Amino acid sequence: MEITTERKGEVLVALTEDRVDGSNAREFQEAVQAAIAGEDAPVVLDMERLVYISSAGLRVILMIARALQGESRNFAVCSLVGPVREVFEISGFDKIIQTHDTQEKAVAAVQG
Amino acid sequence: MEQTYKILVVDDEPDLEPLILQRMRRDIRARRYEFVFAHNGVEALERLNEDEDIDMVLSDINMPQMDGLTLLSQIPDVNPNIRSVIISAYGDMKNIRTAMNRGAFDFVTKPLDFSDLRVTIERTLQHLMEWREALSSRDQLVALQNELDVASKMQQSILPTEFPSGAAYQSFGHMVPARNVGGDFFDILPLDRGRIGLAIADVSDKGVPAALFMMSSRTLLKGAAIGTESPAEALREVNSLLFDDNEASMFVTVLYAVYDPATGEFTYSSGGHDAPLIVHADGSSTLLPLTGGVVLGIVPDFPFEQHTVTVAPGDTVILYTDGVTEAMNSNRDEFGIERLQQVFASSPPGDSRDANRTVFDAVASFAGDTPQSDDVTCVTLQRREPAS
């Protein structure tokens, strides 16, 4: 599972793609953790190219959110589309995790 | 030869011992169960200390010297692998809930219904066997697959095997577990004033820890269902209890509903779970609105809300997990709720069991040879047409 990252000012944007389900949730978790480790920048997880996420994937996002909170780093997700947006709405994760329509808004929101 | 299970019965009422020996005599003669007795918590602990072969405790709550709730909290110190079932007065929610919180596996209510007691004992022992297997797997550091098999058996052991029905309604539930991933369960239980509670749920992870989380979710939900007046209140309570002891960030999505056969009123609350579908007698259907909840176990004191609809005679309520809607075919298309609605439009449900089977058949025929990647679970409730 590939997670690419880019800088938007001081914010670290991690781009997810494809699918996250029970079969690769652990791999997804390790990839995101590796991508955001070793610094103290705020993080935005961009899901524009993520086509599917299962509850196992949601749990990974929750654990990442908690870990970042523990490090006092801001965190948001953005650009949820199709089934991923639906899963966030039904599960109420849009109330648990800061969620934005666009990457720009998310970057602005998590910035110090 | 089948194993004999030793059950310690703890009650201060002298009538219970002869009654159990009489009503369970076949199982005793067949060496399926062996009963030993104690009359209060202190005596029970002595028994447990003397006799390592006791598998299960069946205990009353109100007793002199040491009551059943205190006993429950002390059993794990003697033997953490014993499962306990509490006998309580019907509607004594406060105590039932405390018992569930202290690790009771299940409860039965007075006056004792012996066929219900037998079902409860069997389910508890079944669960105990899976639990022991899980422990030995862990000790032996066996392959992950084996652990998942054990978790899946634990999951099966908490599902109900009998479904309430009456002159005005009938219910049915079924689950087909996926091989590797899963965490669904459901429950259908009689409540006071003729009402029934229906729950369907999906735990976020797999393996033995998730199976244990599932077990406490189910136990707490059952306690809350009987003790609270409304689904929203039940979810608020289960959410808080799960949150209190959730280091691993696990969560469970739950749809919990109360149905009143007398009025046809169906009140539901969603804890991050898919909305119920109502299929009418002509096959048309209505997807009910969500109630704005979140998954359980993550957010403390979340104000869950509920919604009430009236189920018309001939209507069938369908509760399902995402294993239904997210089942995939070889093109990686998702089954989706619309496809299910189309299936019912062309073949309106017969009874609740038939409607349930329609869901599983539709998912299976859509998926074709594509392996099932998640548990598929469906609970159906039908309001009967009045007899003419």
Coordinates of C-alpha atoms in Angstrom, one line a residue:
Chain A
M1 CA 0.0 0.0 0.0
E2 CA 1.5 3.3 -1.1
I3 CA 1.1 6.5 0.8
T4 CA 2.6 9.6 -0.9
T5 CA 3.2 12.7 1.0
E6 CA 3.6 16.4 0.1
R7 CA 4.1 19.6 2.0
K8 CA 1.6 22.4 2.0
G9 CA 3.4 25.1 4.1
E10 CA 4.0 23.5 7.4
V11 CA 1.3 20.9 6.9
L12 CA 2.0 17.3 5.9
V13 CA -0.5 16.0 3.4
A14 CA -0.7 12.2 3.1
L15 CA -2.5 10.9 0.0
T16 CA -4.3 7.6 0.2
E17 CA -5.6 5.6 -2.7
D18 CA -7.4 2.4 -3.7
R19 CA -9.1 0.4 -0.9
V20 CA -8.7 -0.2 2.8
D21 CA -10.4 -3.2 4.2
G22 CA -9.7 -6.0 6.7
S23 CA -7.2 -7.6 4.5
N24 CA -4.8 -4.6 4.3
A25 CA -5.8 -2.4 7.3
R26 CA -2.6 -3.3 9.1
E27 CA -0.5 -2.5 6.1
F28 CA -2.4 0.8 5.7
Q29 CA -1.7 1.7 9.3
E30 CA 2.0 1.0 9.0
A31 CA 2.3 3.0 5.8
V32 CA 0.5 6.0 7.3
Q33 CA 2.5 5.8 10.5
A34 CA 5.7 5.6 8.6
A35 CA 4.7 8.6 6.4
I36 CA 3.9 10.9 9.3
A37 CA 6.5 9.8 11.9
G38 CA 9.5 11.7 13.1
E39 CA 8.2 15.2 13.0
D40 CA 5.7 17.5 14.6
A41 CA 3.8 18.9 11.6
P42 CA 0.0 18.9 11.5
V43 CA -1.4 16.1 9.2
V44 CA -4.1 16.0 6.5
L45 CA -5.1 12.7 5.1
D46 CA -6.4 13.3 1.6
M47 CA -8.9 10.6 0.6
E48 CA -9.8 11.8 -2.9
R49 CA -8.5 8.7 -4.5
L50 CA -9.6 6.3 -1.9
V51 CA -12.5 4.3 -3.3
Y52 CA -13.5 2.1 -0.3
I53 CA -12.9 1.9 3.4
S54 CA -14.2 -0.7 5.8
S55 CA -14.7 -0.5 9.5
A56 CA -11.2 -2.0 10.0
G57 CA -9.9 1.0 8.0
L58 CA -11.9 3.4 10.1
R59 CA -10.3 2.0 13.2
V60 CA -6.9 2.7 11.7
I61 CA -7.9 6.3 11.1
L62 CA -9.1 6.5 14.7
M63 CA -5.8 5.2 16.1
I64 CA -3.8 7.6 13.9
A65 CA -6.0 10.5 15.1
R66 CA -5.5 9.5 18.7
A67 CA -1.7 9.1 18.3
L68 CA -1.5 12.5 16.7
Q69 CA -3.6 14.0 19.5
G70 CA -1.2 12.5 22.0
E71 CA 1.6 14.4 20.2
S72 CA -0.5 17.6 20.1
R73 CA -0.6 17.5 16.4
N74 CA -3.7 18.7 14.5
F75 CA -5.3 16.2 12.2
A76 CA -8.0 16.3 9.6
V77 CA -9.2 14.2 6.6
C78 CA -10.4 15.7 3.4
S79 CA -12.0 15.1 0.0
L80 CA -14.1 12.1 0.8
V81 CA -16.0 10.8 -2.2
G82 CA -18.6 8.1 -3.0
P83 CA -18.7 5.1 -0.7
V84 CA -16.0 6.5 1.6
R85 CA -18.1 9.6 2.3
E86 CA -21.1 7.4 2.9
V87 CA -19.2 5.2 5.3
F88 CA -18.1 8.3 7.3
E89 CA -21.6 9.6 7.5
I90 CA -23.3 6.4 8.5
S91 CA -20.7 5.5 11.1
G92 CA -20.7 9.1 12.4
F93 CA -17.0 9.3 11.9
D94 CA -17.6 12.7 10.4
K95 CA -18.5 13.7 13.9
I96 CA -15.4 12.1 15.5
I97 CA -12.7 13.1 13.0
Q98 CA -12.4 16.6 11.6
T99 CA -13.6 16.4 8.0
H100 CA -13.3 18.9 5.1
D101 CA -14.6 19.0 1.5
T102 CA -11.3 20.1 0.0
Q103 CA -7.6 19.7 0.8
E104 CA -7.2 23.5 0.9
K105 CA -9.8 23.9 3.6
A106 CA -8.3 21.0 5.6
V107 CA -4.8 22.5 5.3
A108 CA -6.0 25.9 6.4
A109 CA -7.9 24.3 9.4
V110 CA -5.1 22.3 10.8
Q111 CA -2.5 25.0 10.5
G112 CA -1.3 26.2 13.9
Chain B
M1 CA -17.9 -39.9 25.1
E2 CA -19.3 -36.4 25.7
Q3 CA -17.9 -34.3 28.5
T4 CA -19.8 -33.8 31.7
Y5 CA -20.1 -30.2 32.7
K6 CA -20.2 -29.3 36.3
I7 CA -22.5 -26.4 37.3
L8 CA -22.5 -24.7 40.6
V9 CA -26.0 -23.4 41.5
V10 CA -26.0 -20.7 44.2
D11 CA -29.3 -19.8 45.8
D12 CA -30.6 -19.4 49.4
E13 CA -34.0 -20.8 48.5
P14 CA -34.1 -24.5 49.5
D15 CA -36.7 -25.3 46.8
L16 CA -34.4 -24.7 43.9
E17 CA -32.1 -27.7 44.5
P18 CA -34.8 -30.5 44.2
L19 CA -36.5 -28.6 41.4
I20 CA -33.3 -28.4 39.3
L21 CA -32.5 -32.1 40.0
Q22 CA -35.9 -33.0 39.0
R23 CA -36.3 -30.9 35.9
M24 CA -32.8 -31.6 34.6
R25 CA -32.8 -35.3 35.5
R26 CA -32.4 -36.4 31.9
D27 CA -29.3 -34.3 31.4
I28 CA -28.0 -35.5 34.7
R29 CA -28.7 -39.2 33.9
A30 CA -27.1 -38.7 30.5
R31 CA -24.0 -37.3 32.3
R32 CA -24.3 -34.1 30.4
Y33 CA -24.6 -31.9 33.5
E34 CA -23.6 -32.4 37.1
F35 CA -25.0 -30.0 39.6
V36 CA -23.4 -28.9 42.9
F37 CA -25.1 -26.5 45.2
A38 CA -24.3 -23.6 47.6
H39 CA -26.6 -21.3 49.5
N40 CA -24.7 -18.0 49.5
G41 CA -21.7 -16.4 48.0
V42 CA -19.3 -17.4 50.8
E43 CA -20.2 -21.1 50.4
A44 CA -20.0 -20.7 46.7
L45 CA -16.4 -19.4 46.9
E46 CA -15.5 -22.3 49.2
R47 CA -16.9 -24.7 46.7
L48 CA -15.0 -23.1 43.8
N49 CA -11.8 -23.2 45.8
E50 CA -12.2 -26.9 46.6
D51 CA -13.3 -28.0 43.2
E52 CA -11.4 -27.0 40.1
D53 CA -13.7 -28.9 37.8
I54 CA -16.6 -26.5 38.1
D55 CA -17.3 -25.0 34.6
M56 CA -20.1 -22.6 35.2
V57 CA -21.9 -20.8 38.0
L58 CA -25.6 -20.1 38.1
S59 CA -26.3 -17.7 40.9
D60 CA -29.2 -15.8 42.5
I61 CA -28.6 -12.2 43.4
N62 CA -30.2 -11.7 46.8
M63 CA -28.6 -14.0 49.3
P64 CA -27.4 -13.7 52.9
Q65 CA -23.7 -13.3 53.9
M66 CA -22.5 -12.7 50.3
D67 CA -24.8 -11.7 47.5
G68 CA -24.6 -12.8 43.9
L69 CA -23.1 -9.5 42.7
T70 CA -20.2 -9.6 45.2
L71 CA -19.7 -13.3 44.3
L72 CA -19.4 -12.3 40.6
S73 CA -16.7 -9.8 41.3
Q74 CA -14.7 -12.5 43.2
I75 CA -15.0 -15.4 40.9
P76 CA -12.3 -14.3 38.5
D77 CA -9.8 -14.3 41.4
V78 CA -10.5 -18.0 42.0
N79 CA -10.8 -19.1 38.4
P80 CA -11.0 -16.5 35.6
N81 CA -12.2 -19.1 33.1
I82 CA -15.5 -19.8 34.8
R83 CA -18.6 -18.4 33.1
S84 CA -21.5 -17.1 35.3
V85 CA -25.2 -16.8 34.6
I86 CA -27.3 -14.7 37.0
I87 CA -30.9 -15.5 38.1
S88 CA -32.8 -12.3 38.7
A89 CA -36.3 -11.0 39.2
Y90 CA -37.8 -9.9 35.9
G91 CA -37.3 -6.2 35.3
D92 CA -34.7 -5.9 38.0
M93 CA -32.6 -4.0 35.6
K94 CA -30.3 -2.3 38.0
N95 CA -29.0 -5.6 39.3
I96 CA -28.9 -7.3 35.9
R97 CA -26.9 -4.4 34.5
T98 CA -24.5 -4.5 37.5
A99 CA -24.1 -8.2 36.9
M100 CA -23.4 -7.8 33.2
N101 CA -20.8 -5.1 34.1
R102 CA -19.2 -7.5 36.5
G103 CA -18.7 -10.1 33.8
A104 CA -21.8 -12.2 34.0
F105 CA -22.2 -14.0 30.6
D106 CA -26.0 -14.0 30.6
F107 CA -29.0 -14.0 32.9
V108 CA -32.3 -15.8 33.3
T109 CA -35.3 -14.4 35.1
K110 CA -37.6 -15.8 37.8
P111 CA -39.8 -17.7 37.7
L112 CA -37.4 -20.0 36.0
D113 CA -38.4 -21.3 32.6
F114 CA -36.5 -24.6 32.4
S115 CA -36.4 -24.8 28.6
D116 CA -35.0 -21.3 28.5
L117 CA -32.5 -22.2 31.3
R118 CA -31.3 -25.2 29.3
V119 CA -30.8 -23.1 26.2
T120 CA -28.9 -20.5 28.2
I121 CA -26.7 -23.2 29.9
E122 CA -25.9 -24.8 26.5
R123 CA -25.0 -21.4 25.0
T124 CA -22.8 -20.6 28.0
L125 CA -21.0 -23.9 27.9
Q126 CA -20.6 -23.7 24.1
H127 CA -19.0 -20.3 24.6
L128 CA -16.8 -21.6 27.4
M129 CA -15.5 -24.3 25.1
E130 CA -14.6 -21.7 22.5
W131 CA -13.0 -19.6 25.1
R132 CA -10.8 -22.5 26.4
E133 CA -9.8 -23.3 22.8
A134 CA -8.8 -19.6 22.3
L135 CA -6.7 -19.8 25.4
S136 CA -4.9 -22.9 24.4
S137 CA -4.3 -21.5 20.9
R138 CA -2.7 -18.4 22.4
D139 CA -0.6 -20.6 24.7
Q140 CA 0.6 -22.6 21.7
L141 CA 1.2 -19.6 19.5
V142 CA -0.5 -21.3 16.7
A143 CA -1.2 -19.8 13.3
L144 CA -3.4 -16.7 13.0
Q145 CA -5.9 -18.7 11.0
N146 CA -6.5 -21.0 13.9
E147 CA -7.1 -18.0 16.1
L148 CA -9.6 -16.6 13.7
D149 CA -11.4 -20.0 13.6
V150 CA -11.7 -19.8 17.4
A151 CA -12.9 -16.3 17.3
S152 CA -15.5 -17.2 14.7
K153 CA -16.8 -20.0 16.9
M154 CA -17.1 -17.7 19.8
Q155 CA -19.1 -15.4 17.6
Q156 CA -21.5 -18.2 16.6
S157 CA -21.9 -19.1 20.3
I158 CA -23.5 -15.8 21.2
L159 CA -26.2 -15.8 18.5
P160 CA -29.8 -16.6 19.4
T161 CA -31.2 -19.8 18.2
E162 CA -34.9 -19.0 18.8
F163 CA -36.8 -16.1 17.4
P164 CA -39.7 -14.5 19.1
S165 CA -43.0 -14.5 17.3
G166 CA -46.7 -13.9 18.1
A167 CA -50.1 -13.6 16.6
A168 CA -49.2 -10.1 15.3
Y169 CA -45.6 -10.5 14.2
Q170 CA -42.7 -12.8 13.5
S171 CA -39.0 -12.4 13.5
F172 CA -35.9 -14.1 12.1
G173 CA -32.2 -13.6 12.1
H174 CA -29.2 -15.2 10.3
M175 CA -25.5 -14.7 9.9
V176 CA -23.1 -16.1 7.4
P177 CA -19.5 -15.5 8.7
A178 CA -16.7 -14.6 6.3
R179 CA -13.6 -16.7 6.6
N180 CA -11.1 -14.1 7.6
V181 CA -12.8 -11.0 8.6
G182 CA -15.8 -10.5 10.7
G183 CA -17.5 -9.2 13.8
D184 CA -21.2 -9.2 13.2
F185 CA -23.7 -10.4 15.7
F186 CA -27.4 -9.9 16.3
D187 CA -30.0 -10.5 19.0
I188 CA -33.8 -10.6 19.2
L189 CA -35.2 -10.6 22.7
P190 CA -38.5 -10.4 24.4
L191 CA -39.0 -7.3 26.5
D192 CA -41.7 -6.3 29.0
R193 CA -45.2 -5.4 27.9
G194 CA -45.0 -7.8 24.9
R195 CA -42.4 -5.6 23.1
I196 CA -39.4 -7.1 21.5
G197 CA -35.9 -5.7 21.1
L198 CA -33.9 -6.2 17.9
A199 CA -30.2 -5.6 17.6
I200 CA -27.7 -6.0 14.8
A201 CA -24.1 -5.1 15.1
D202 CA -20.6 -5.1 13.5
V203 CA -17.4 -5.0 15.5
S204 CA -14.5 -3.2 13.8
D205 CA -11.7 -5.8 14.1
K206 CA -11.1 -9.5 13.8
G207 CA -9.5 -12.2 15.9
V208 CA -9.9 -13.1 19.6
P209 CA -9.6 -9.6 21.1
A210 CA -12.4 -8.4 18.7
A211 CA -14.5 -11.5 19.6
L212 CA -14.1 -10.6 23.3
F213 CA -15.2 -7.0 22.6
M214 CA -18.1 -8.5 20.7
M215 CA -19.1 -10.6 23.6
S216 CA -19.1 -7.7 26.0
S217 CA -21.0 -5.5 23.5
R218 CA -23.7 -8.2 23.2
T219 CA -23.9 -8.7 27.0
L220 CA -24.1 -5.0 27.8
L221 CA -26.6 -4.4 25.0
K222 CA -28.8 -7.2 26.3
G223 CA -28.7 -5.7 29.8
A224 CA -29.4 -2.2 28.6
A225 CA -32.2 -3.4 26.3
I226 CA -34.1 -4.9 29.2
G227 CA -33.4 -2.1 31.6
T228 CA -34.1 1.0 29.5
E229 CA -37.3 2.3 28.0
S230 CA -35.9 3.6 24.7
P231 CA -33.3 2.5 22.1
A232 CA -31.5 5.8 22.3
E233 CA -31.2 5.4 26.1
A234 CA -29.9 1.8 25.6
L235 CA -27.2 2.9 23.2
R236 CA -26.1 5.8 25.4
E237 CA -25.6 3.4 28.2
V238 CA -23.8 0.7 26.2
N239 CA -21.6 3.4 24.6
S240 CA -20.5 4.7 28.0
L241 CA -19.8 1.2 29.4
L242 CA -17.8 0.2 26.3
F243 CA -15.9 3.5 26.3
D244 CA -14.8 3.1 30.0
D245 CA -12.7 0.1 29.2
N246 CA -11.5 0.4 25.6
E247 CA -7.7 0.8 25.4
A248 CA -7.6 -0.7 21.9
S249 CA -9.8 1.8 20.2
M250 CA -12.2 -0.9 19.1
F251 CA -15.7 0.1 18.3
V252 CA -19.0 -1.5 17.3
T253 CA -21.7 -0.2 15.0
V254 CA -25.2 -1.1 16.4
L255 CA -28.7 -0.6 15.2
Y256 CA -31.0 -1.2 18.1
A257 CA -34.8 -1.1 17.8
V258 CA -37.8 -1.8 20.0
Y259 CA -41.0 -3.1 18.3
D260 CA -44.4 -3.0 19.9
P261 CA -46.7 -5.5 18.3
A262 CA -49.7 -3.9 19.9
T263 CA -49.3 -0.7 18.0
G264 CA -46.9 -1.5 15.2
E265 CA -44.6 1.2 16.5
F266 CA -40.9 0.6 15.6
T267 CA -38.4 2.8 17.4
Y268 CA -34.8 2.6 16.4
S269 CA -31.5 4.3 17.2
S270 CA -28.3 3.9 15.1
G271 CA -24.9 3.8 16.6
G272 CA -23.0 4.3 13.3
H273 CA -25.0 1.5 11.7
D274 CA -26.8 1.3 8.4
A275 CA -30.5 2.5 8.4
P276 CA -33.3 -0.1 8.4
L277 CA -35.2 -0.9 5.3
I278 CA -39.0 -1.4 5.3
V279 CA -40.4 -3.6 2.6
H280 CA -44.1 -3.3 2.0
A281 CA -46.4 -6.2 1.1
D282 CA -46.3 -5.1 -2.7
G283 CA -42.5 -5.2 -2.7
S284 CA -42.0 -1.5 -2.7
S285 CA -39.7 -0.3 0.0
T286 CA -38.6 2.7 2.1
L287 CA -35.2 3.3 3.5
L288 CA -35.6 4.8 6.9
P289 CA -33.5 7.9 7.9
L290 CA -30.4 7.6 10.0
T291 CA -30.6 9.0 13.6
G292 CA -27.3 10.9 13.6
G293 CA -25.4 8.5 15.9
V294 CA -21.8 7.4 16.0
V295 CA -20.1 4.0 16.5
L296 CA -20.1 2.8 20.1
G297 CA -17.1 2.8 22.4
I298 CA -15.3 5.9 21.1
V299 CA -17.0 9.1 22.1
P300 CA -18.0 9.5 25.8
D301 CA -21.5 10.5 26.6
F302 CA -22.7 10.8 23.1
P303 CA -26.4 11.9 22.9
F304 CA -27.8 9.1 20.7
E305 CA -31.2 9.9 19.3
Q306 CA -34.0 7.8 18.0
H307 CA -36.8 7.8 15.4
T308 CA -40.2 6.1 15.4
V309 CA -42.2 4.8 12.5
T310 CA -45.4 2.7 12.3
V311 CA -45.0 -0.6 10.6
A312 CA -48.1 -1.4 8.6
P313 CA -49.7 -4.9 8.5
G314 CA -47.8 -6.9 5.9
D315 CA -44.6 -4.7 6.1
T316 CA -41.3 -6.3 6.8
V317 CA -38.5 -4.5 8.5
I318 CA -35.0 -5.5 7.3
L319 CA -31.9 -4.9 9.5
Y320 CA -28.6 -5.7 7.8
T321 CA -24.9 -5.2 8.1
D322 CA -22.5 -3.8 5.5
G323 CA -21.6 -7.3 4.5
V324 CA -24.9 -7.1 2.6
T325 CA -24.6 -3.7 1.0
E326 CA -20.8 -4.0 0.4
A327 CA -20.8 -7.5 -1.0
M328 CA -18.8 -7.4 -4.2
N329 CA -19.0 -9.1 -7.6
S330 CA -16.1 -9.9 -9.9
N331 CA -16.2 -6.4 -11.3
R332 CA -15.7 -5.0 -7.8
D333 CA -19.2 -3.4 -7.9
E334 CA -20.9 -3.2 -4.5
F335 CA -24.3 -4.8 -4.1
G336 CA -25.8 -1.7 -2.5
I337 CA -29.2 -1.1 -0.9
E338 CA -30.8 -0.1 -4.2
R339 CA -30.2 -3.6 -5.7
L340 CA -31.8 -5.1 -2.6
Q341 CA -34.8 -2.9 -3.1
Q342 CA -35.0 -4.0 -6.7
V343 CA -34.9 -7.6 -5.7
F344 CA -37.8 -7.1 -3.3
A345 CA -39.7 -5.1 -5.9
S346 CA -39.7 -8.1 -8.2
S347 CA -40.3 -10.7 -5.4
P348 CA -42.2 -9.3 -2.4
P349 CA -41.4 -11.0 0.9
G350 CA -43.4 -14.0 2.2
D351 CA -42.9 -14.4 5.9
S352 CA -39.9 -13.1 7.9
R353 CA -37.8 -16.2 7.3
D354 CA -38.5 -16.0 3.6
A355 CA -37.6 -12.3 3.4
N356 CA -34.4 -13.1 5.2
R357 CA -33.6 -15.9 2.8
T358 CA -34.3 -13.5 -0.1
V359 CA -31.5 -11.2 1.2
F360 CA -28.9 -14.0 1.4
D361 CA -29.9 -15.4 -2.0
A362 CA -29.7 -12.0 -3.6
V363 CA -26.2 -11.3 -2.2
A364 CA -25.0 -14.8 -3.1
S365 CA -26.2 -14.6 -6.7
F366 CA -24.8 -11.1 -7.1
A367 CA -21.4 -12.1 -5.7
G368 CA -21.1 -15.2 -7.8
D369 CA -17.7 -16.8 -7.4
T370 CA -16.2 -13.7 -5.7
P371 CA -15.2 -14.8 -2.2
Q372 CA -17.2 -13.3 0.7
S373 CA -15.0 -10.7 2.3
D374 CA -17.2 -9.7 5.3
D375 CA -19.8 -11.3 7.5
V376 CA -23.3 -11.1 6.1
T377 CA -26.0 -10.6 8.7
C378 CA -29.7 -9.9 8.4
V379 CA -32.6 -9.6 10.9
T380 CA -36.1 -9.5 9.7
L381 CA -39.3 -8.5 11.5
Q382 CA -42.8 -8.8 9.9
R383 CA -46.1 -7.4 11.1
R384 CA -48.6 -10.0 10.2
E385 CA -51.7 -9.1 8.2
P386 CA -54.8 -9.5 10.5
A387 CA -56.4 -12.9 9.9
S388 CA -59.5 -12.5 7.8

